[in-house]
Coordinates of N, CA, C and O in Angstrom, one line a residue:
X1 N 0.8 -1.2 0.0 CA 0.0 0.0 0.0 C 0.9 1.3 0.0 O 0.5 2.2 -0.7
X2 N 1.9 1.4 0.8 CA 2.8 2.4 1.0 C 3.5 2.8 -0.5 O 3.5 3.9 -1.0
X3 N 4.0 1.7 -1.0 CA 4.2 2.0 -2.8 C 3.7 2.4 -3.5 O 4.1 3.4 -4.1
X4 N 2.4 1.8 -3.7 CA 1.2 2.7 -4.1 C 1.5 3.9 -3.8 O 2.3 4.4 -4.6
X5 N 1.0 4.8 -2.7 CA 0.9 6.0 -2.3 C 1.9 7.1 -2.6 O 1.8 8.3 -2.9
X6 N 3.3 6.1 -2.4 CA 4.5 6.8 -3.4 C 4.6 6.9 -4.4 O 5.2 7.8 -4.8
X7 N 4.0 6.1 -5.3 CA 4.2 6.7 -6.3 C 3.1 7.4 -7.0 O 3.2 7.8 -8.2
X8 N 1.6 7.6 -5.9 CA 0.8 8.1 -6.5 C 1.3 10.0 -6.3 O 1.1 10.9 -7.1
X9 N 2.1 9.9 -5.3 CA 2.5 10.9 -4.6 C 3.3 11.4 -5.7 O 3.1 12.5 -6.3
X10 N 4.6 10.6 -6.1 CA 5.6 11.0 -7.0 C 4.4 11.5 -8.6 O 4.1 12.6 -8.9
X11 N 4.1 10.8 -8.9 CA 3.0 11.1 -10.4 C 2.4 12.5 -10.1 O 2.4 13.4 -10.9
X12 N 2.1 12.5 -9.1 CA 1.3 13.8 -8.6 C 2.4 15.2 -8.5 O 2.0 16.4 -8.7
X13 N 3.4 15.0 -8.3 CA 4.5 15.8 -7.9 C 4.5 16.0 -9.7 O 4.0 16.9 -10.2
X14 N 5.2 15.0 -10.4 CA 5.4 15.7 -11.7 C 4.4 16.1 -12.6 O 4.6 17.0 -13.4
X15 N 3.1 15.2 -12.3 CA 2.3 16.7 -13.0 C 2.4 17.8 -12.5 O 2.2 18.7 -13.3
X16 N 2.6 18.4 -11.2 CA 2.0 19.2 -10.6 C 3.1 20.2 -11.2 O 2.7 21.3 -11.6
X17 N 4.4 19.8 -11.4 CA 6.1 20.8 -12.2 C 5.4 20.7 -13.7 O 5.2 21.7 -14.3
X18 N 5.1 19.8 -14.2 CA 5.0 19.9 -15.7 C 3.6 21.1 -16.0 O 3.6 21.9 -16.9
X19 N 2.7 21.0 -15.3 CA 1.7 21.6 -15.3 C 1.7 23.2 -14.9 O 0.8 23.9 -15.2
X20 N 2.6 23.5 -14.2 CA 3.2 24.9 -13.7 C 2.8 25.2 -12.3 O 2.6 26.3 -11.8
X21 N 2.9 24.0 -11.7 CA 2.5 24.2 -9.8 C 1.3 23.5 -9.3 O 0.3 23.4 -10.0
X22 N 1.3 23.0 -8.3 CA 0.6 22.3 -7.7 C -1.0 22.7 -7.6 O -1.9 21.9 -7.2
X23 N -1.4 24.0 -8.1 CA -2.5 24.8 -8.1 C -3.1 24.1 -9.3 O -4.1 23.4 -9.2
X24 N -2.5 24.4 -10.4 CA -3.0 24.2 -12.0 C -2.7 22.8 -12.2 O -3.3 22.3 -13.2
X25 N -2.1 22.0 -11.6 CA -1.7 20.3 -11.8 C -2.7 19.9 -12.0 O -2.3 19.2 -12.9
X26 N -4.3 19.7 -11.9 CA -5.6 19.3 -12.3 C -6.0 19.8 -13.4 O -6.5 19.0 -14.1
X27 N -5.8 21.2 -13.8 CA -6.2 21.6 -15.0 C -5.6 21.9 -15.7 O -6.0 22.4 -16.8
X28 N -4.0 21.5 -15.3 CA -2.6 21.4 -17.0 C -2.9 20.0 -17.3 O -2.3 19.6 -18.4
X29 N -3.5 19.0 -16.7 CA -3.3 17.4 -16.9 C -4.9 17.2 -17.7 O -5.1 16.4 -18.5
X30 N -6.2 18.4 -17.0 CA -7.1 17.9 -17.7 C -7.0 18.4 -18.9 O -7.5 17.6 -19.7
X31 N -6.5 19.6 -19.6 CA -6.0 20.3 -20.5 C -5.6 19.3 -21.8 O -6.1 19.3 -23.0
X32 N -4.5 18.5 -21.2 CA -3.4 17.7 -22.1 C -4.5 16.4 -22.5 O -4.4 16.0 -23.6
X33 N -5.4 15.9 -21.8 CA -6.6 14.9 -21.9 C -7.3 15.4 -22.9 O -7.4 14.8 -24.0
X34 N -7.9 16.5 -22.6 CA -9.1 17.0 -23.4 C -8.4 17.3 -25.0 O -9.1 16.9 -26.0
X35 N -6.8 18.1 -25.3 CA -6.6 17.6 -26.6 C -6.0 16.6 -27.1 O -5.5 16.8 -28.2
X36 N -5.7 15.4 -26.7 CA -5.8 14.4 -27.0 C -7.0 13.5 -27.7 O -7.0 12.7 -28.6
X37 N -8.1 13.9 -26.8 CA -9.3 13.7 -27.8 C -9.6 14.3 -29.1 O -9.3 15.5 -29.4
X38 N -10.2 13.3 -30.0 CA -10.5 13.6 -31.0 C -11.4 14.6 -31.5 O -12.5 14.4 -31.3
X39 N -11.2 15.6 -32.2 CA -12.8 16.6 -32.5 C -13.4 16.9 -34.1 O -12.9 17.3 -35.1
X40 N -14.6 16.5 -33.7 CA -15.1 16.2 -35.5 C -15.8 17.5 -35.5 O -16.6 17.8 -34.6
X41 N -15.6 18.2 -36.6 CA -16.1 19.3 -37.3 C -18.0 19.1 -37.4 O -18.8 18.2 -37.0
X42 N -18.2 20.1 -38.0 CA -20.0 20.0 -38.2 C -19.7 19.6 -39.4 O -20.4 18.6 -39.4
X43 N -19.1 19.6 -40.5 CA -19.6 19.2 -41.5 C -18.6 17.4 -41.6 O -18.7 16.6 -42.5
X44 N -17.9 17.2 -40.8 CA -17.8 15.8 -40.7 C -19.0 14.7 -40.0 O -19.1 13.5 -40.3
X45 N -20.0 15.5 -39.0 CA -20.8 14.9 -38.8 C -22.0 14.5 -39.4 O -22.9 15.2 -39.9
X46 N -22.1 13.0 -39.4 CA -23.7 12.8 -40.6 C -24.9 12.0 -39.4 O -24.8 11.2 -38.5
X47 N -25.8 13.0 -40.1 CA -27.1 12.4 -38.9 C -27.5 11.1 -39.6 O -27.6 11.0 -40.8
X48 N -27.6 10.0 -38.7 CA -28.0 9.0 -39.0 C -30.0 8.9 -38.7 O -30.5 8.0 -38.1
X49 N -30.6 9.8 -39.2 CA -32.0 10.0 -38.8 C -33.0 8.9 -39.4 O -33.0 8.9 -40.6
X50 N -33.8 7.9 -38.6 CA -35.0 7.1 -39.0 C -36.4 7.4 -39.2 O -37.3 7.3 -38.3
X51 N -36.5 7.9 -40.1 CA -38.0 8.4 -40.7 C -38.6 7.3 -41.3 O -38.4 7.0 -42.4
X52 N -39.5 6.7 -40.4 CA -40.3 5.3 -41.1 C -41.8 6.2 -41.7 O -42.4 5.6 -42.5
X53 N -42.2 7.4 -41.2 CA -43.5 7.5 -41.9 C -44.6 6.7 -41.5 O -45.6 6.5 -42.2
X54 N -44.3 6.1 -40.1 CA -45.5 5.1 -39.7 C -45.4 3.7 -40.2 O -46.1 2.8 -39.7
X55 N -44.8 3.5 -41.1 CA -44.3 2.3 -41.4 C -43.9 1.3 -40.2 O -43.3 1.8 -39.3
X56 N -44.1 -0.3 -40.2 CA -43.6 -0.9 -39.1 C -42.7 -1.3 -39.3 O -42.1 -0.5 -40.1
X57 N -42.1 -2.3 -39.0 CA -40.5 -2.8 -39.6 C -40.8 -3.5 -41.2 O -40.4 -3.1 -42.3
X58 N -41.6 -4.4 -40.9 CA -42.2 -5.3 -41.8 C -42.8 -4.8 -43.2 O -42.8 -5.5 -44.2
X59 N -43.3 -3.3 -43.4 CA -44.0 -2.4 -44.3 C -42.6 -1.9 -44.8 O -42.5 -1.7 -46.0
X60 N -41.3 -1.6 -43.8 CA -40.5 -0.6 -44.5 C -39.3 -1.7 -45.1 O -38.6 -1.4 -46.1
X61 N -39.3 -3.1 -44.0 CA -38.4 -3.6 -45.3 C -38.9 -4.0 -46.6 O -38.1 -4.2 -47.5
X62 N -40.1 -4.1 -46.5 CA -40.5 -4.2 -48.1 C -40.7 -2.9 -49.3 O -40.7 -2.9 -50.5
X63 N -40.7 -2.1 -48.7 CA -40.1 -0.7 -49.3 C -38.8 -0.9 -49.3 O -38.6 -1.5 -50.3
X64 N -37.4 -0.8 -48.7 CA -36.5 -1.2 -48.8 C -35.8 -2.3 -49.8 O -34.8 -2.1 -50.4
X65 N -36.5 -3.8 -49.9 CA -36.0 -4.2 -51.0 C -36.7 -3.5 -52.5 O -36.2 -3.7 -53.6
X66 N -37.6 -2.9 -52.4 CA -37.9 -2.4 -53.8 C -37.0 -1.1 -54.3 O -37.0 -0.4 -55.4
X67 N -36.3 -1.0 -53.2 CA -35.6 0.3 -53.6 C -34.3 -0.2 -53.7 O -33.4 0.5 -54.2
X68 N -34.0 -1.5 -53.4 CA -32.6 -2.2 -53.9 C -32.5 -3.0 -54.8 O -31.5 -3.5 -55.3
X69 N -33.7 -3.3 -55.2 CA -33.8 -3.7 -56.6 C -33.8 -2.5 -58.0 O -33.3 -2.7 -59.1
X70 N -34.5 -1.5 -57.6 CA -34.4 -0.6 -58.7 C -34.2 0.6 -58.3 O -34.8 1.4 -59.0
X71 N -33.4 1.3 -57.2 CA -33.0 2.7 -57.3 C -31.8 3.0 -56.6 O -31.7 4.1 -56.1
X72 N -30.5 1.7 -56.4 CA -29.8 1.8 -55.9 C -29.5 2.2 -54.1 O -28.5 2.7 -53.7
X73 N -30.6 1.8 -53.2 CA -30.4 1.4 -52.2 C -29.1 -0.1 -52.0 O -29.1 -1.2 -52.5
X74 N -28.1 0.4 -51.1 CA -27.0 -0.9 -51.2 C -27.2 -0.8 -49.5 O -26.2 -1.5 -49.2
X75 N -27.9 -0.3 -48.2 CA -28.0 -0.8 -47.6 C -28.6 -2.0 -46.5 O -28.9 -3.0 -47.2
X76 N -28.8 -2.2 -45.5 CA -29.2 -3.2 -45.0 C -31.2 -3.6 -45.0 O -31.9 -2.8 -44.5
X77 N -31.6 -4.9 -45.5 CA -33.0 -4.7 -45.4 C -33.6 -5.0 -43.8 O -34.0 -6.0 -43.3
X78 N -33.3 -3.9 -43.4 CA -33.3 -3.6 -41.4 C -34.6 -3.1 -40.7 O -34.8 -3.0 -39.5
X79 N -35.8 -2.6 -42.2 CA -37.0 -1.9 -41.8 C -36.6 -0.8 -40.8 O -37.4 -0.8 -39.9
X80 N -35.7 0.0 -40.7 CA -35.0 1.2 -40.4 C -35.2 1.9 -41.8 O -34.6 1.1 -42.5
X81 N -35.7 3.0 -42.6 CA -35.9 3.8 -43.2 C -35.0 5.2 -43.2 O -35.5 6.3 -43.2
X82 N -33.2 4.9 -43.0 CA -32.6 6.2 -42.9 C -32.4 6.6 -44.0 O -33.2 6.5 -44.9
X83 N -31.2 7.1 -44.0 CA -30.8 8.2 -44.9 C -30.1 7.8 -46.1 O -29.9 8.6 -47.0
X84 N -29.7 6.3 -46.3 CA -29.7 5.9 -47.8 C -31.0 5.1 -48.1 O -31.1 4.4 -49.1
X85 N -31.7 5.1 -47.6 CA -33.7 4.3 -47.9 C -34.1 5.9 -49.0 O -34.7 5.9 -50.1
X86 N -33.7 6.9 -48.3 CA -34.5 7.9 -48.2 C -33.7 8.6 -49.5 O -34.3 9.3 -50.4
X87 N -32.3 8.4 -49.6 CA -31.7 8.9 -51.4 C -32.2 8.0 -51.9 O -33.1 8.4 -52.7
X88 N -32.2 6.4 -51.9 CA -33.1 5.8 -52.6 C -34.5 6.5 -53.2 O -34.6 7.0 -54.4
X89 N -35.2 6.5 -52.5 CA -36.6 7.1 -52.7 C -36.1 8.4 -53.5 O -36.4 8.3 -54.7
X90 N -35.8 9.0 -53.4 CA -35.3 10.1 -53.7 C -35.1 10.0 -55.3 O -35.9 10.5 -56.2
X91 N -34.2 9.5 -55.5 CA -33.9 9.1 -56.6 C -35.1 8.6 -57.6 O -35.1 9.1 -58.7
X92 N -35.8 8.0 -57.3 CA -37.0 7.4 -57.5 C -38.0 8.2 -57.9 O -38.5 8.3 -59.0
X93 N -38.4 8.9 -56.9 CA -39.3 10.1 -57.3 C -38.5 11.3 -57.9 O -39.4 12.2 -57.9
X94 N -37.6 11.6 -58.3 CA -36.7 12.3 -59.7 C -37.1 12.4 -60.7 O -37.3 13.4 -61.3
X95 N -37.2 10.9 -61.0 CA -37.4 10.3 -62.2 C -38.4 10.1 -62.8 O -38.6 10.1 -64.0
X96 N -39.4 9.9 -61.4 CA -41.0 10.0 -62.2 C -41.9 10.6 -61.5 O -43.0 10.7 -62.0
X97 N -41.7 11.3 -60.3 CA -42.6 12.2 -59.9 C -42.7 13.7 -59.6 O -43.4 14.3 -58.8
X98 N -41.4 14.3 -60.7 CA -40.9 15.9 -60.0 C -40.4 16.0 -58.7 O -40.5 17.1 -58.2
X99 N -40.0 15.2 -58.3 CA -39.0 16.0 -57.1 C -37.1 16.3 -58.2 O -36.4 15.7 -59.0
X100 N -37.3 17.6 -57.5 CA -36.2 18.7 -57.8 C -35.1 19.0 -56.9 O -34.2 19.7 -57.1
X101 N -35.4 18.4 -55.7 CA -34.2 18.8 -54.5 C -33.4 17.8 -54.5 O -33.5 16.7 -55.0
X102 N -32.0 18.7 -53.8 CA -30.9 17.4 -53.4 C -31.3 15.8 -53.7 O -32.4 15.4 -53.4
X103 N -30.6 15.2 -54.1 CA -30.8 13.8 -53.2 C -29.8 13.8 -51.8 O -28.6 13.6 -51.7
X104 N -30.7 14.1 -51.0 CA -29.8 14.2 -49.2 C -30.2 13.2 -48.3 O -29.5 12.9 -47.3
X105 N -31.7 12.5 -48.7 CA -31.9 11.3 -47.9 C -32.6 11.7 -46.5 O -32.7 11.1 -45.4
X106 N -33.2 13.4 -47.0 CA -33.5 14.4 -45.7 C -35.5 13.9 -46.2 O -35.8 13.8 -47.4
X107 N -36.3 13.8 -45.5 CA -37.6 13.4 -45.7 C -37.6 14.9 -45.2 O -37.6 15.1 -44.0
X108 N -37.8 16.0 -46.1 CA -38.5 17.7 -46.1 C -39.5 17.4 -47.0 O -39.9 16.2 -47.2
X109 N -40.0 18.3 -47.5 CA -41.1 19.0 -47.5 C -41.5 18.6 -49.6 O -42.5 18.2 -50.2
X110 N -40.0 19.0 -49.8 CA -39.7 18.7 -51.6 C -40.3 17.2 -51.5 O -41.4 17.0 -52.1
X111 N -39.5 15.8 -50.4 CA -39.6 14.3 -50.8 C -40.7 14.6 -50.5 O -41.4 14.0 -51.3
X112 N -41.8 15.4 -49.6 CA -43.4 14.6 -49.3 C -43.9 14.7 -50.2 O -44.4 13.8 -50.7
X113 N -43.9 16.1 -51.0 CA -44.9 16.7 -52.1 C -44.4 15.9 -53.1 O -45.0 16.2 -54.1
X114 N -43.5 14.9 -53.5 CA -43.5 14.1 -54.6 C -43.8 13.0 -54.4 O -44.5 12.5 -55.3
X115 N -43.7 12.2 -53.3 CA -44.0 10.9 -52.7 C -45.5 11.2 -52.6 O -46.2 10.1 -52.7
X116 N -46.7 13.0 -52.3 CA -47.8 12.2 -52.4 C -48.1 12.8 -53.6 O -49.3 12.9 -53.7
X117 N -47.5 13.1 -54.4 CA -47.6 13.0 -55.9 C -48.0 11.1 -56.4 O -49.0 10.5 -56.9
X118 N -46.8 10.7 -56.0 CA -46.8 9.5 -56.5 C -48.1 8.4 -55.7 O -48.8 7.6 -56.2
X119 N -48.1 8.7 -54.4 CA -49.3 8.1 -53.9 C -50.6 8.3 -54.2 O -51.5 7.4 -54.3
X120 N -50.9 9.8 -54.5 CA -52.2 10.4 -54.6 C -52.4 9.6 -56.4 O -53.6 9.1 -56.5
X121 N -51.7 9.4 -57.5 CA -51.9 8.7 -58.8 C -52.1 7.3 -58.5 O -52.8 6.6 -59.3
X122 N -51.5 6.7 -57.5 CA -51.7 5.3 -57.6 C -51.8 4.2 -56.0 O -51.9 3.0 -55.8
X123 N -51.8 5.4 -54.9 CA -51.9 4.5 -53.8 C -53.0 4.9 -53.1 O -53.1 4.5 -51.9
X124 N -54.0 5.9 -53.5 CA -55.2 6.4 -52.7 C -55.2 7.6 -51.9 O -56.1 7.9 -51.2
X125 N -54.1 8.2 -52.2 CA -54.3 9.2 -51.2 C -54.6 10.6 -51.9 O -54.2 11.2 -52.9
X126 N -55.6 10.9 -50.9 CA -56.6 11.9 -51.6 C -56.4 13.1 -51.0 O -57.4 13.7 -51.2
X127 N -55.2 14.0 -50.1 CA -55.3 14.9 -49.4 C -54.4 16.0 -50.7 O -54.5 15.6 -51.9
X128 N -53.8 17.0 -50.6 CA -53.4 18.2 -50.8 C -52.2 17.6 -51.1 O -51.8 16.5 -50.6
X129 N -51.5 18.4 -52.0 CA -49.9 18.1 -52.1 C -48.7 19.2 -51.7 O -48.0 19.9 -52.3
X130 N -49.0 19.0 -50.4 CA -48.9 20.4 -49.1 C -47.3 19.7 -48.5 O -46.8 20.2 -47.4
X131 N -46.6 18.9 -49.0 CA -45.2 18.1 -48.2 C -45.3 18.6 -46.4 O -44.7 19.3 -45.5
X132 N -46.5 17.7 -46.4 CA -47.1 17.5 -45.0 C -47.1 16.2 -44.6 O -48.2 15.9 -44.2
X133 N -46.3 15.2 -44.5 CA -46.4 13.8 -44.2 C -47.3 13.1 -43.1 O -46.9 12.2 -42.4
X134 N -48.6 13.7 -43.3 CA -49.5 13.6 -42.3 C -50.8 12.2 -42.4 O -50.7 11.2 -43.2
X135 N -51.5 12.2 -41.9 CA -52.4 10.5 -41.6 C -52.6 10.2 -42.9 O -52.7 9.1 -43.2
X136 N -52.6 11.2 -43.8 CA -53.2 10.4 -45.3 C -51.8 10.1 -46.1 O -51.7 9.2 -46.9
X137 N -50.9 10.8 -45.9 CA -49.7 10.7 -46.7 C -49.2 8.8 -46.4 O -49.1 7.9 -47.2
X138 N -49.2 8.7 -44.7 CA -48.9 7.9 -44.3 C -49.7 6.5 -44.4 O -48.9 5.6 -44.5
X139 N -50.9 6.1 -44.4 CA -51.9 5.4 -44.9 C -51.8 4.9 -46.6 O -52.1 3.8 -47.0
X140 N -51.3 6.3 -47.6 CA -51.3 5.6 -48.4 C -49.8 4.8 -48.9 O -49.8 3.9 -49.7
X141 N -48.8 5.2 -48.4 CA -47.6 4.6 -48.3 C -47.7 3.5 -47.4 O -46.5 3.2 -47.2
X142 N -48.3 2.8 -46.7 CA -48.8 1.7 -46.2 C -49.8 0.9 -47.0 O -49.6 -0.3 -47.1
X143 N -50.9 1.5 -47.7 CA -51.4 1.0 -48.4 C -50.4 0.0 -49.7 O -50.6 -1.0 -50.3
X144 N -49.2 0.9 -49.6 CA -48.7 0.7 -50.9 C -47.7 -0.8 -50.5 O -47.6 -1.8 -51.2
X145 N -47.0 -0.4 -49.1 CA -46.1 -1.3 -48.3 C -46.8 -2.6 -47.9 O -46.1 -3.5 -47.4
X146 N -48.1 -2.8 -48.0 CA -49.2 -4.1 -48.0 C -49.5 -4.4 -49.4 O -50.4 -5.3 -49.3
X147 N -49.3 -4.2 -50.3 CA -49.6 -4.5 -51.6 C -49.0 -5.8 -52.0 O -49.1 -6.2 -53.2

């Protein structure tokens, strides 16, 4: 035990000279920790966000493989609906329903009004094309995910 204590003593003594005195020896050593840690920028960070749309797991992996068969989805069929489900779709509604924005994989306002583009022609949904992803948007994209 006594070893211990010496040399917690001694460790303590040289942060406390490396650090510039026994006052700052806690905050020259938490100092030297904190940049040692890693720091990621904002634009290194990517949101991994799940927007199922009311979908269950079971509704969204079957959206999911239709989107890896034909719109270049290459992720997992997980019925998680993130952010390559969502360029998927994206992509998809491009090509045949006027969406004009990014492909970002971001479920705004541009992907609803094309997605109930594409539902209101062929999955029943009879509301406004207001990129409101609201009870009818969702019902008929279920409608479509039971098909």
């Amino acid at each position: 035990m006594r070893t211990m204590t010496k040399m917690f003593v001694g460790v303590a003594t040289v942060i406390a000279f490396a650090g510039g005195g026994l006052a700052t020896a806690g905050t020259g050593f938490a100092a030297t920790e904190r940049a040692a840690q890693p720091v990621a920028s904002a634009e290194s960070v990517t949101v991994l966000a799940v927007e199922n749309l009311g979908l269950n797991s079971t509704q969204a992996k079957k959206l999911q493989r239709d989107l890896k068969a034909n719109w270049g989805y290459t992720g997992d069929i997980d019925g998680q609906l993130g952010t390559e489900s969502w360029k998927a779709m994206q992509r998809f509604l491009r090509a045949h329903w006027d969406y004009n924005d990014r492909i970002d994989g971001i479920v705004g306002p541009n992907t609803v009004k094309a997605l109930q583009r594409w539902l209101k022609a062929n999955w029943g949904y009879t509301g406004d094309i207001d990129g409101d992803a609201g009870a009818g948007t969702r019902a008929a994209l279920k409608r479509y995910c039971n098909s």
